[in-house]
Amino acid sequence: MIKANFNDYQLSSELLKAISMLNFKNPTKVQQQVIPAVLEQKDIIVKSQTGSGKTAAYAIPICELVDWNENKPQALVIAPTRELAIQVKEDIFNIGRFKRLKVSAIYGKAPFYNQEKELKQKTHVVVGTPGRIIDHIERGTFDTSKIKYLVIDEADEMLNMGFIKQIETIISSLSKERVTMLLSATMPRGIEALCNKYMKEPIPVEIEEQNLAADRICQERYTVDQRDKIKLLRDITIVENPDRCMIFCNTKQKVEAVYNELANLKYICEKIHGGMEQRDRLRVMNDFKQGYFRYLVATDVAARGIDIDNISLVINYDIPQDRESYVHRIGRTGRINREGKAITFVTQHESNFLNDIHQYIGKEILLKERPKKETVNRSKQEFVEKINTTPEIKKSKGAQLSKEIMKLHINAGKKTKMRPVDIVGTLCNIKGMTAADIGIINIVDVSTFVEILNNKGESVFQALQKTPIKGRLRKVSKVDM
Ligand code: AMP
């Protein structure tokens, strides 16, 4: 049955609290179909684009269904890129925040050992990229014996990236007694075959307004010579004067070149492409999400799935060479019922790509005249004012949820044989505390981190100054979150 209110589903109060604090007022269309189906343990195939609320659509029922007491991972989400894996991890973590769920992300180009240590501790949900998931399974550091929920997110992108064999390898290590969810913006044949092979009577979920996002976005194009693109970019950004803008190029060399040009022109901008270190890519993405700079020059690395609100303008400095990328790129703007604008630069030799896109989106992108010199000059003052003001910094989504949570650091860990039960035992003996007030406990070599929920952090912090843990008074301090 379709329900239009989160309270109508059989969800625990911990989940409803997180949903409300995340400011999700009503379930989106995809959520209305997916949440009840997964709660009933049905396999599903979702054809829906990013920005439709699809992550929460599977995250909400998974968080509801996993058993907190089980120490081994119960849900596995496979994502095509590290950025998406990290973002999905955060989304699931936020939704499961008050149920105290532990979510781990495992992906390549990051130290294996840290992930191994994390997986050794209690973990409810694992999100990862295919190669690294297989590495952990093969080395015996990821126990998949209790996985009951499998999500294959952005399946079409996995197919494009040649990951299908790896996904099959992962599936073959899992129990057949599981719920499988597959999400994809498009349904190429390779994906259909995967569904037929590994899913049990899946429920198809197709959100009718496939191009709703594309319809909501005002799309324009300019015909321009390659060598005039920078000048046009400058004029367009002056006239449009966006609060936040993504500029897409087809290669990393082009990203570097455009970034350098803009930096020379004193734009506060950053760049992101596959040739950069993972650490730097994540930093750039996070800073852009929080609004530290207005302009991000990117390759398609940043086009898919990445959830950044309030991008007012997307510029295709290079027209994408496949039509699906076009929809993904412009989908960075106009998210969840917001309006947005997408501008595409097209050179004379690229009409074949343009025709293909027109066919795919079912309409023609409006051809515009280049802005006149007077228009550019008229807009300049406002542009300069904006570019010289620091953008408003947004708090991360998790920050709101963390308001009533305090994280404490205890100066003792694995080396002194500290176990979760020692921490829980001590904390539950403090007046006013119950197990439900204890969040995630993370014990590392010489330290323990524990979260205290429900605004009880300060009193616990005070009490621990004079309460021994495992027979000794420990140094306890507050940790910034
Ligand atoms: P996704 O399609 O998973 O990339 O989600 C797009 C954005 O929608 C994310 O910022 C979510 O936090 C947000 N979102 C998900 N569900 C809802 C909802 N029911 N109401 C409002 N925003 C939502």
XYZ file of C-alpha atoms and ligand atoms in Angstrom:
504
model
C 0.000 0.000 0.000
C 1.308 3.473 -0.788
C 1.762 5.632 2.276
C 2.629 9.258 2.261
C 3.865 9.683 5.793
C 6.869 8.084 7.474
C 4.808 7.493 10.615
C 2.578 5.111 8.659
C 5.369 2.567 8.230
C 6.345 0.097 10.905
C 9.479 1.998 11.861
C 11.044 2.242 15.275
C 11.035 5.519 17.169
C 14.849 5.720 16.809
C 14.534 5.753 13.037
C 11.611 8.161 12.974
C 13.588 10.549 15.163
C 16.557 10.490 12.781
C 14.299 10.899 9.733
C 12.644 13.886 11.310
C 15.961 15.456 12.336
C 17.239 14.984 8.794
C 14.236 17.034 7.789
C 12.654 14.391 5.565
C 9.004 15.439 5.821
C 7.347 12.894 3.531
C 8.628 9.836 1.721
C 9.598 10.528 -1.885
C 7.964 8.487 -4.673
C 10.720 5.919 -4.778
C 10.669 5.600 -1.001
C 6.902 5.025 -1.007
C 7.413 1.958 -3.133
C 10.702 0.623 -1.850
C 10.332 0.944 1.941
C 7.264 -1.324 2.338
C 8.589 -3.889 -0.152
C 11.930 -4.252 1.626
C 10.265 -4.296 5.046
C 8.436 -7.352 3.713
C 11.783 -8.870 2.693
C 11.078 -8.681 -1.052
C 13.746 -8.361 -3.740
C 13.446 -5.151 -5.709
C 14.755 -3.608 -8.919
C 14.609 0.151 -8.817
C 14.901 2.225 -11.937
C 15.366 5.670 -10.599
C 17.824 8.496 -10.807
C 19.945 10.005 -8.106
C 18.301 12.895 -6.385
C 15.093 10.907 -5.995
C 15.885 9.887 -2.428
C 16.898 6.381 -3.487
C 19.638 5.927 -0.881
C 17.256 6.518 2.000
C 14.708 4.285 0.219
C 16.866 1.242 0.921
C 18.710 2.614 3.954
C 15.537 3.131 6.008
C 14.223 -0.460 5.811
C 17.728 -1.908 6.176
C 18.340 0.115 9.331
C 14.955 -1.014 10.602
C 15.564 -4.686 9.878
C 19.117 -5.252 11.078
C 19.477 -6.742 14.514
C 21.563 -4.506 16.769
C 22.768 -7.454 18.855
C 24.388 -9.282 15.951
C 28.105 -8.450 15.760
C 28.757 -9.570 12.176
C 27.700 -7.424 9.201
C 24.132 -8.002 8.069
C 23.875 -5.679 5.097
C 26.256 -5.005 2.220
C 25.962 -2.122 -0.215
C 28.125 -2.266 -3.352
C 28.805 1.118 -4.964
C 30.828 1.928 -8.088
C 33.002 4.737 -6.698
C 34.696 5.543 -3.430
C 32.978 8.893 -3.223
C 29.581 7.272 -3.502
C 30.523 4.572 -1.000
C 31.495 7.203 1.545
C 28.378 9.224 0.933
C 26.104 6.185 1.223
C 27.888 5.207 4.416
C 27.156 8.635 5.877
C 23.515 8.514 4.792
C 22.990 5.103 6.391
C 24.903 6.149 9.486
C 22.694 9.228 9.872
C 19.494 7.236 9.497
C 20.704 4.584 11.944
C 22.201 7.156 14.326
C 19.759 6.683 17.173
C 19.561 2.925 16.706
C 23.343 3.098 17.254
C 24.202 1.283 14.066
C 27.797 0.899 12.992
C 28.452 1.399 9.313
C 31.846 0.818 7.682
C 33.067 1.941 4.289
C 35.702 -0.176 2.529
C 37.268 1.077 -0.680
C 40.547 0.987 -2.534
C 43.505 3.378 -2.307
C 42.995 3.588 1.460
C 44.935 1.590 4.087
C 43.668 -1.980 4.226
C 44.680 -2.437 7.843
C 42.401 0.302 9.221
C 39.427 -1.198 7.409
C 40.370 -4.641 8.672
C 40.427 -3.341 12.247
C 37.058 -1.685 11.786
C 35.522 -4.854 10.370
C 36.766 -6.831 13.353
C 34.556 -4.781 15.627
C 30.790 -4.871 15.701
C 29.563 -3.703 12.274
C 25.964 -3.744 11.087
C 26.303 -2.421 7.546
C 29.242 -2.438 5.126
C 29.396 -0.155 2.111
C 32.181 -0.690 -0.385
C 33.559 -0.713 -3.887
C 33.795 -4.112 -5.631
C 37.575 -4.657 -5.722
C 38.184 -3.892 -2.065
C 35.164 -5.904 -0.927
C 36.611 -8.935 -2.728
C 40.063 -8.305 -1.192
C 38.558 -8.363 2.294
C 36.493 -11.463 1.585
C 39.492 -13.309 0.133
C 41.780 -12.401 3.007
C 39.169 -13.466 5.507
C 38.798 -9.994 7.023
C 35.152 -9.553 6.015
C 32.821 -12.259 7.284
C 29.808 -12.337 4.962
C 28.080 -15.283 6.610
C 25.377 -13.109 8.198
C 24.698 -10.824 5.241
C 20.944 -10.812 4.742
C 20.590 -7.652 2.709
C 22.518 -6.900 -0.459
C 22.259 -3.615 -2.331
C 23.786 -3.098 -5.764
C 23.685 0.667 -6.197
C 24.204 2.439 -9.538
C 24.303 -0.928 -11.268
C 24.556 0.579 -14.751
C 27.672 2.451 -13.731
C 29.187 -0.774 -12.381
C 28.518 -2.322 -15.774
C 30.204 0.624 -17.540
C 33.210 0.287 -15.286
C 33.525 -3.436 -15.982
C 32.603 -4.556 -12.477
C 29.977 -7.175 -13.304
C 32.299 -10.178 -12.883
C 33.402 -8.847 -9.510
C 29.827 -8.387 -8.403
C 29.132 -11.984 -9.320
C 32.153 -13.069 -7.283
C 30.832 -11.153 -4.290
C 27.322 -12.577 -4.684
C 28.715 -16.102 -4.818
C 30.164 -15.632 -1.324
C 26.783 -14.706 0.154
C 23.991 -16.839 1.515
C 21.055 -17.391 -0.843
C 18.763 -16.487 2.036
C 18.938 -12.784 1.463
C 17.047 -9.801 0.149
C 18.650 -8.314 -2.961
C 18.063 -4.743 -4.068
C 19.372 -3.396 -7.337
C 19.236 0.266 -8.269
C 20.049 1.686 -11.643
C 19.257 4.831 -13.599
C 19.063 2.807 -16.820
C 18.495 -0.892 -17.427
C 20.961 -2.127 -20.043
C 20.881 -5.800 -20.977
C 23.844 -6.774 -18.778
C 21.948 -5.544 -15.743
C 18.768 -7.361 -16.664
C 20.796 -10.564 -16.967
C 22.271 -9.987 -13.516
C 18.786 -9.520 -12.063
C 17.448 -12.671 -13.711
C 20.326 -14.701 -12.426
C 20.462 -13.585 -8.820
C 17.095 -12.240 -7.765
C 13.944 -13.956 -6.562
C 10.748 -12.629 -8.139
C 11.934 -9.064 -7.796
C 9.397 -6.273 -7.585
C 10.087 -3.727 -10.304
C 9.934 -0.149 -9.114
C 9.984 2.415 -11.842
C 9.449 6.010 -11.069
C 7.311 7.329 -13.861
C 8.656 10.821 -14.047
C 12.027 9.558 -15.197
C 13.003 12.877 -16.586
C 11.378 14.953 -13.937
C 14.738 16.280 -12.822
C 15.696 16.959 -16.422
C 12.360 18.704 -16.994
C 12.793 20.865 -13.962
C 16.209 22.005 -15.047
C 16.396 24.881 -17.483
C 18.737 23.669 -20.221
C 20.567 25.951 -22.624
C 23.406 25.583 -25.089
C 25.897 27.808 -26.864
C 27.741 27.161 -30.077
C 31.375 28.074 -29.534
C 34.861 27.447 -30.953
C 37.199 25.503 -28.721
C 39.558 28.475 -28.349
C 36.736 30.829 -27.286
C 35.409 28.608 -24.539
C 37.259 30.292 -21.680
C 36.014 33.713 -22.687
C 32.467 32.387 -22.952
C 32.814 30.695 -19.564
C 33.864 33.972 -18.046
C 30.974 35.881 -19.576
C 28.423 33.253 -18.619
C 29.571 33.061 -15.007
C 29.459 36.861 -14.766
C 25.946 37.052 -16.174
C 24.569 34.023 -14.309
C 26.495 34.840 -11.126
C 25.719 31.472 -9.524
C 25.897 30.737 -5.815
C 27.406 27.374 -6.595
C 28.525 26.072 -9.928
C 30.003 22.866 -11.310
C 31.964 23.000 -14.544
C 32.397 19.664 -16.299
C 35.229 18.813 -18.697
C 35.849 15.528 -20.482
C 39.472 14.964 -19.431
C 41.613 15.624 -16.393
C 44.014 17.708 -18.510
C 41.125 19.961 -19.454
C 40.037 20.220 -15.834
C 43.563 21.321 -14.904
C 43.634 23.880 -17.716
C 40.236 25.408 -16.940
C 40.976 25.391 -13.216
C 44.239 27.270 -13.827
C 42.507 29.826 -16.021
C 39.818 30.469 -13.405
C 42.328 30.602 -10.570
C 44.273 33.225 -12.579
C 41.077 35.196 -12.892
C 40.806 35.079 -9.053
C 37.788 32.804 -8.925
C 37.700 30.897 -5.659
C 37.570 27.462 -7.165
C 38.720 23.870 -6.820
C 39.121 20.909 -9.112
C 38.393 17.206 -8.943
C 39.393 14.384 -11.269
C 40.431 10.753 -11.183
C 44.161 11.528 -11.302
C 44.068 13.120 -7.866
C 44.809 11.385 -4.582
C 41.754 9.954 -2.910
C 42.360 12.091 0.167
C 42.331 15.282 -1.895
C 39.230 14.252 -3.803
C 37.341 13.689 -0.582
C 38.519 16.940 0.904
C 37.430 18.876 -2.180
C 34.027 17.174 -2.234
C 33.433 17.865 1.445
C 34.527 21.466 1.214
C 32.269 21.988 -1.793
C 29.352 20.362 0.052
C 29.861 22.705 2.957
C 30.173 25.683 0.669
C 33.784 26.806 1.136
C 34.046 27.757 -2.543
C 31.584 28.445 -5.346
C 33.179 26.899 -8.427
C 34.197 23.276 -8.886
C 35.829 22.118 -12.128
C 35.362 18.364 -12.552
C 35.473 15.328 -14.772
C 32.664 12.780 -14.679
C 34.212 11.413 -11.460
C 31.971 13.878 -9.712
C 28.921 13.507 -11.934
C 27.275 10.452 -10.536
C 25.338 9.975 -7.405
C 27.087 12.650 -5.444
C 24.630 14.468 -3.302
C 25.305 18.159 -2.996
C 22.365 20.461 -2.451
C 21.961 23.880 -3.923
C 24.112 23.733 -7.012
C 22.462 26.450 -9.015
C 24.379 26.066 -12.249
C 26.027 23.220 -14.137
C 28.205 24.092 -17.105
C 29.248 21.446 -19.591
C 32.446 23.101 -20.735
C 32.829 20.024 -22.930
C 29.703 18.337 -24.166
C 29.627 14.833 -22.675
C 30.332 12.102 -25.163
C 27.635 9.813 -23.980
C 24.071 10.789 -23.420
C 23.680 9.230 -20.007
C 26.522 11.351 -18.665
C 24.588 14.416 -19.782
C 21.636 13.501 -17.590
C 23.891 12.667 -14.661
C 25.861 15.871 -14.956
C 22.857 18.158 -15.186
C 21.247 16.159 -12.377
C 23.775 17.763 -9.993
C 21.475 20.762 -10.053
C 17.700 20.812 -9.479
C 17.814 18.177 -6.762
C 14.737 17.207 -4.721
C 12.310 19.686 -6.213
C 14.716 22.545 -6.563
C 15.144 24.453 -9.765
C 18.427 24.577 -11.556
C 20.125 25.541 -14.761
C 22.436 23.626 -17.061
C 24.449 25.209 -19.856
C 26.294 23.208 -22.490
C 29.063 24.432 -24.773
C 28.984 22.767 -28.188
C 31.623 23.132 -30.906
C 30.731 22.748 -34.550
C 32.138 19.239 -34.774
C 30.059 17.932 -31.924
C 26.583 17.961 -33.414
C 26.438 14.159 -33.378
C 26.778 14.112 -29.575
C 24.193 16.862 -29.336
C 21.697 14.984 -31.522
C 22.145 11.904 -29.448
C 21.422 13.849 -26.251
C 18.351 15.452 -27.825
C 17.031 12.064 -28.730
C 17.686 10.736 -25.261
C 16.049 13.567 -23.322
C 13.209 13.806 -25.825
C 13.557 17.506 -26.478
C 15.907 20.123 -27.888
C 18.197 22.094 -25.639
C 17.525 25.762 -26.192
C 20.169 27.453 -28.366
C 21.190 30.834 -26.963
C 23.072 33.819 -28.309
C 26.297 34.651 -26.500
C 25.764 37.376 -23.893
C 26.332 40.858 -25.295
C 29.227 42.921 -24.049
C 26.874 45.447 -22.425
C 25.034 42.700 -20.565
C 28.315 41.320 -19.263
C 29.478 44.775 -18.211
C 26.190 45.515 -16.495
C 26.439 42.297 -14.478
C 30.050 42.757 -13.481
C 29.605 44.714 -10.291
C 27.218 42.243 -8.721
C 29.483 39.403 -9.802
C 32.548 40.976 -8.223
C 30.628 41.595 -5.010
C 29.598 37.964 -4.776
C 32.964 36.574 -5.659
C 34.527 38.662 -2.913
C 32.141 37.531 -0.191
C 32.736 34.258 1.620
C 29.940 31.820 0.919
C 27.752 30.739 3.814
C 29.210 27.571 5.328
C 26.658 24.819 5.731
C 26.793 22.315 8.548
C 26.904 18.703 7.438
C 23.648 16.758 7.633
C 25.053 14.639 10.425
C 25.813 17.697 12.558
C 22.135 18.281 13.334
C 21.803 14.672 14.489
C 24.909 14.916 16.602
C 23.656 17.872 18.613
C 22.591 15.787 21.577
C 25.526 13.390 21.340
C 28.917 13.776 23.018
C 31.919 11.696 22.038
C 34.384 10.838 24.798
C 37.941 9.618 24.540
C 39.162 7.210 27.219
C 42.875 6.751 27.567
C 42.894 2.937 27.462
C 42.248 0.474 24.671
C 42.989 -2.952 23.282
C 46.520 -3.010 24.720
C 45.031 -2.808 28.232
C 42.393 -5.395 27.274
C 39.520 -2.924 27.304
C 36.316 -4.503 25.952
C 32.928 -2.955 25.098
C 31.392 -4.741 28.067
C 33.791 -2.934 30.458
C 32.667 0.398 29.095
C 28.971 -0.460 29.083
C 29.217 -1.851 32.600
C 30.826 1.299 33.976
C 28.524 3.664 32.130
C 25.340 1.878 33.157
C 26.350 2.253 36.784
C 26.394 6.030 36.464
C 23.196 7.560 37.827
C 20.596 8.254 35.130
C 22.362 6.197 32.448
C 20.979 3.151 30.638
C 22.399 1.067 27.779
C 20.152 2.999 25.402
C 22.156 6.162 26.160
C 25.386 4.607 24.907
C 26.164 5.093 21.239
C 28.945 3.658 19.190
C 31.961 2.291 21.054
C 35.220 2.118 19.137
C 38.184 0.497 20.851
C 41.599 0.922 19.231
C 45.096 0.094 20.438
C 45.526 2.582 23.270
C 42.249 4.499 23.123
C 38.528 3.990 23.390
C 35.956 6.298 21.835
C 32.406 6.169 23.098
C 29.380 8.240 22.219
C 26.944 9.325 24.914
C 23.472 10.045 23.592
C 20.414 12.005 24.720
C 22.252 15.046 26.110
C 23.789 12.967 28.898
C 27.394 13.508 27.764
C 28.306 16.255 30.220
C 27.130 14.386 33.305
C 28.888 11.197 32.166
C 32.052 13.153 31.464
C 31.931 14.609 34.989
C 31.184 11.244 36.567
C 34.071 9.527 34.763
C 36.545 11.956 36.289
C 36.064 10.046 39.545
C 34.751 6.638 38.419
C 37.244 3.868 37.683
C 36.914 1.859 34.471
C 38.195 -1.688 34.700
C 39.667 -1.076 38.117
C 41.498 2.188 37.388
C 40.716 5.828 37.026
C 41.296 6.713 33.330
C 41.985 9.976 31.623
C 38.722 10.934 29.866
C 38.349 13.861 27.466
C 35.746 15.258 25.083
C 36.243 14.792 21.328
C 35.151 17.343 18.712
C 32.705 15.845 16.254
P 19.625 10.435 -3.318
O 18.642 10.229 -4.430
O 19.715 9.232 -2.451
O 20.957 10.905 -3.825
O 19.052 11.579 -2.352
C 18.984 12.924 -2.688
C 18.810 13.851 -1.481
O 17.482 13.790 -0.977
C 19.685 13.580 -0.294
O 20.211 14.827 0.116
C 18.774 13.076 0.773
O 19.252 13.428 2.056
C 17.487 13.778 0.442
N 16.277 13.048 0.808
C 16.087 11.717 0.818
N 14.836 11.411 1.190
C 14.196 12.566 1.407
C 12.873 12.901 1.824
N 11.948 11.979 2.069
N 12.562 14.207 1.938
C 13.487 15.160 1.699
N 14.767 14.912 1.310
C 15.116 13.633 1.168
